[in-house]
GROMACS .gro file of N, CA and C in nm:
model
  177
    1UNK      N    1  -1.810  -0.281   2.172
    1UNK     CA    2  -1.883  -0.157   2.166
    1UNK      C    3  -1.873  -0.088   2.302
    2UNK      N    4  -1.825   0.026   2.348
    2UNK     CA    5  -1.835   0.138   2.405
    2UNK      C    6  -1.968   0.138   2.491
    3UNK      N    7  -2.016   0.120   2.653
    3UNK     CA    8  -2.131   0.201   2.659
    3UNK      C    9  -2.202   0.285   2.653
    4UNK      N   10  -2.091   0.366   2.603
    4UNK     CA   11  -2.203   0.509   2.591
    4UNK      C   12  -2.265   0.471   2.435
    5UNK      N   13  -2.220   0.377   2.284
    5UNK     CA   14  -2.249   0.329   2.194
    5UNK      C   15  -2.358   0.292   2.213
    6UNK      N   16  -2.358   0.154   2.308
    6UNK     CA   17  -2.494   0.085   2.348
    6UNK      C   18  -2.592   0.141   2.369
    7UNK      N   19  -2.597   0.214   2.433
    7UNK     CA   20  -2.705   0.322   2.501
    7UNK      C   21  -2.712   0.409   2.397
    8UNK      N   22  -2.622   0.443   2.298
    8UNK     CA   23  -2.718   0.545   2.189
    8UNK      C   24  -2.797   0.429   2.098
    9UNK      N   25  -2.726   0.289   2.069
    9UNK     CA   26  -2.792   0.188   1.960
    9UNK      C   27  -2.957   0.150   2.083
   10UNK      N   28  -2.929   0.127   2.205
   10UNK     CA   29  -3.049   0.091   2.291
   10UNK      C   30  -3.155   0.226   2.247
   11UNK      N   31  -3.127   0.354   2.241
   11UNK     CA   32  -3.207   0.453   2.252
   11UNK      C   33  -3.299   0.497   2.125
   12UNK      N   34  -3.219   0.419   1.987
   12UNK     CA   35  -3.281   0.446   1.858
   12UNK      C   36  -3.373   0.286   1.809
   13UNK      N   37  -3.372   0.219   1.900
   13UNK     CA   38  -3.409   0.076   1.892
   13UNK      C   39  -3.561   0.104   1.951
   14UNK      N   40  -3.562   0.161   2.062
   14UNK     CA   41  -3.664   0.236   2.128
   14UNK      C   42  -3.755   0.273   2.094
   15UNK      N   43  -3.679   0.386   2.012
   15UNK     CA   44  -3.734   0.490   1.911
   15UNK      C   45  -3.819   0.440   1.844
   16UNK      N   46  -3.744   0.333   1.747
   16UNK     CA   47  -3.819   0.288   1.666
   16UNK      C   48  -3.918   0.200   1.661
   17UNK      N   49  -3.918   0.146   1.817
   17UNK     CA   50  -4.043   0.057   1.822
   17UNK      C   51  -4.150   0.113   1.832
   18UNK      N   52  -4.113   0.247   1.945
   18UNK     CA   53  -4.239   0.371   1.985
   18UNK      C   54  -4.295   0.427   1.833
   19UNK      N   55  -4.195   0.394   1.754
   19UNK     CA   56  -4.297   0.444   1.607
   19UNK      C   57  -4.371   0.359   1.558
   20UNK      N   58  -4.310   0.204   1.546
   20UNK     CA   59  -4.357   0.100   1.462
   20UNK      C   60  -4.551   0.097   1.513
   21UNK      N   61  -4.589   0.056   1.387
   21UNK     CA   62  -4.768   0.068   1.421
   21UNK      C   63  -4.758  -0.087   1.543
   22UNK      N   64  -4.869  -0.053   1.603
   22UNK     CA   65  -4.921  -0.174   1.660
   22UNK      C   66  -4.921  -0.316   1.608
   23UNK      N   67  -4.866  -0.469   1.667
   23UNK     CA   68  -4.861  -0.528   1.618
   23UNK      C   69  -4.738  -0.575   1.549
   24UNK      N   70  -4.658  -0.457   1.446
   24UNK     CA   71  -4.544  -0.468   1.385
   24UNK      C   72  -4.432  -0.428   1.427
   25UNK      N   73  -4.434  -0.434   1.608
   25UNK     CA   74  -4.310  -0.426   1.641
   25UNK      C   75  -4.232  -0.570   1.630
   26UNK      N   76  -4.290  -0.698   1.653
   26UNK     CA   77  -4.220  -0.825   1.646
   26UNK      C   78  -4.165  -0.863   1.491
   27UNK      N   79  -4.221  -0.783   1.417
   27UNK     CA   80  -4.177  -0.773   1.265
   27UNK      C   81  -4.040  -0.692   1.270
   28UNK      N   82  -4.005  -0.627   1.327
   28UNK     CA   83  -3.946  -0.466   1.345
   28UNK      C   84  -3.803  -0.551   1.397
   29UNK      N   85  -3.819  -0.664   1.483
   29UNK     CA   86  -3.742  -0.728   1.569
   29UNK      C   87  -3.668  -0.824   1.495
   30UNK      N   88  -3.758  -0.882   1.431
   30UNK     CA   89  -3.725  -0.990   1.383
   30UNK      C   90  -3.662  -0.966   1.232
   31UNK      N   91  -3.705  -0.890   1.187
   31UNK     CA   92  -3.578  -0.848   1.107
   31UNK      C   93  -3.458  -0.787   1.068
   32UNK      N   94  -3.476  -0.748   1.250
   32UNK     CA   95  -3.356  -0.651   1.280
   32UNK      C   96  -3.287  -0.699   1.277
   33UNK      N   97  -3.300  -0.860   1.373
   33UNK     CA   98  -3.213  -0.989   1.411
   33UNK      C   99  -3.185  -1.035   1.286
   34UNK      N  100  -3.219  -1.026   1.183
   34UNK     CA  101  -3.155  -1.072   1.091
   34UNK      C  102  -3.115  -1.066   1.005
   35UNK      N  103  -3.105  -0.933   0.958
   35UNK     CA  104  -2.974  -0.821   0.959
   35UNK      C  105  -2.856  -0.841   1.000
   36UNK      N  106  -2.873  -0.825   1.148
   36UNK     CA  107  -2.744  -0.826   1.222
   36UNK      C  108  -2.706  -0.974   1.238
   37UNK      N  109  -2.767  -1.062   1.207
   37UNK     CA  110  -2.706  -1.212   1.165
   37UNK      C  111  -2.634  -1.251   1.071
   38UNK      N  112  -2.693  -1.186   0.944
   38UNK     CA  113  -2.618  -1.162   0.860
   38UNK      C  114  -2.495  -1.059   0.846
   39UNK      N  115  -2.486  -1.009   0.884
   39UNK     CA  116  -2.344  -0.910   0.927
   39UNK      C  117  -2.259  -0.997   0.992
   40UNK      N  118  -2.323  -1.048   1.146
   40UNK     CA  119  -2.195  -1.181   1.216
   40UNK      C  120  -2.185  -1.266   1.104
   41UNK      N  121  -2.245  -1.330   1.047
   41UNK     CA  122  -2.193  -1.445   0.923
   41UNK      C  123  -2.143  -1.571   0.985
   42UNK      N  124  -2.221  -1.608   1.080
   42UNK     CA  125  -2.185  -1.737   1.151
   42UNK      C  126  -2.279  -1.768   1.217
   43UNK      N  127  -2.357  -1.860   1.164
   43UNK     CA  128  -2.465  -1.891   1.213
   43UNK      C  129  -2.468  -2.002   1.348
   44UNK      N  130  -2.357  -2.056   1.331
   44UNK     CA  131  -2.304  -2.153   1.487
   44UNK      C  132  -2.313  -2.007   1.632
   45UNK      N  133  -2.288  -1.908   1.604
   45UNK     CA  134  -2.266  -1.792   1.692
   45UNK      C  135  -2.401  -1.713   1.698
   46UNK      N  136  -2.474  -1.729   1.546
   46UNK     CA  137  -2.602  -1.659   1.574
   46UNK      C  138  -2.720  -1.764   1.659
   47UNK      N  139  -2.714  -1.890   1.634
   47UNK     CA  140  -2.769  -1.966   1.725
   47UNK      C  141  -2.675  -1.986   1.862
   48UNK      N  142  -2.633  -1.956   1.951
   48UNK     CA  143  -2.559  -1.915   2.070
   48UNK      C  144  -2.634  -1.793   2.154
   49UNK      N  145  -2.625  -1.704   2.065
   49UNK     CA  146  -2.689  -1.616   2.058
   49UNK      C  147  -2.862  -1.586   2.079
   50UNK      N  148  -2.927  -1.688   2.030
   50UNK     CA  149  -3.078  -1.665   2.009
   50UNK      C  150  -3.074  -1.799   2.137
   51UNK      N  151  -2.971  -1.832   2.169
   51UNK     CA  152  -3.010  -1.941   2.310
   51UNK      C  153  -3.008  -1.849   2.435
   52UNK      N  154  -2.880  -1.774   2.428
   52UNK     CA  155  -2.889  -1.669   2.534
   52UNK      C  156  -2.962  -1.575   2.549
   53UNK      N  157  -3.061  -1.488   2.439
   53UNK     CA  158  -3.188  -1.450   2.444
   53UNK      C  159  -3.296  -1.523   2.471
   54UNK      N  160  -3.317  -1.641   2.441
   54UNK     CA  161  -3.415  -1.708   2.520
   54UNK      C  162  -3.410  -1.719   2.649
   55UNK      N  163  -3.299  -1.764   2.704
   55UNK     CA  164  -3.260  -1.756   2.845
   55UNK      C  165  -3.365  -1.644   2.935
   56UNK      N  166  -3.414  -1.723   3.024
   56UNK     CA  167  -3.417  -1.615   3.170
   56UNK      C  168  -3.491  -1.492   3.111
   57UNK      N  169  -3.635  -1.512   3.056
   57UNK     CA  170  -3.671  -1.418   2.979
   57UNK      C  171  -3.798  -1.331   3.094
   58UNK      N  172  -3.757  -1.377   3.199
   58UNK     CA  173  -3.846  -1.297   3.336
   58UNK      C  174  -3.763  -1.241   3.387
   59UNK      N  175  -3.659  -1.217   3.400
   59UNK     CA  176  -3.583  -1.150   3.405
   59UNK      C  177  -3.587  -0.950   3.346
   0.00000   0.00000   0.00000
């Protein structure tokens, strides 16, 4: 993906949390993630994945 892509997918991700009611943004998240898990179709890569998001989360 393109950065200028990222930054429009980062900017509607945003969006949509600033809408989601209180509370149901971790809903908002969590099914986003798994969506787009299902799209990769490899769950050896989607857990890779949810390791490197855990990672370094003070950051």
């Amino acid at each position: 993906m393109k950065p200028a892509d990222l930054e429009t997918v980062y900017e509607d991700l945003s969006k949509a949390l600033d809408a989601a009611e209180t509370g149901k943004r971790e809903l908002l998240l969590a099914k986003w993630a798994l969506l787009l898990a299902n799209d990769l179709d490899d769950a050896a890569r989607v857990r890779e994945h949810i390791a490197a998001a855990s990672a370094n989360l003070d950051v």
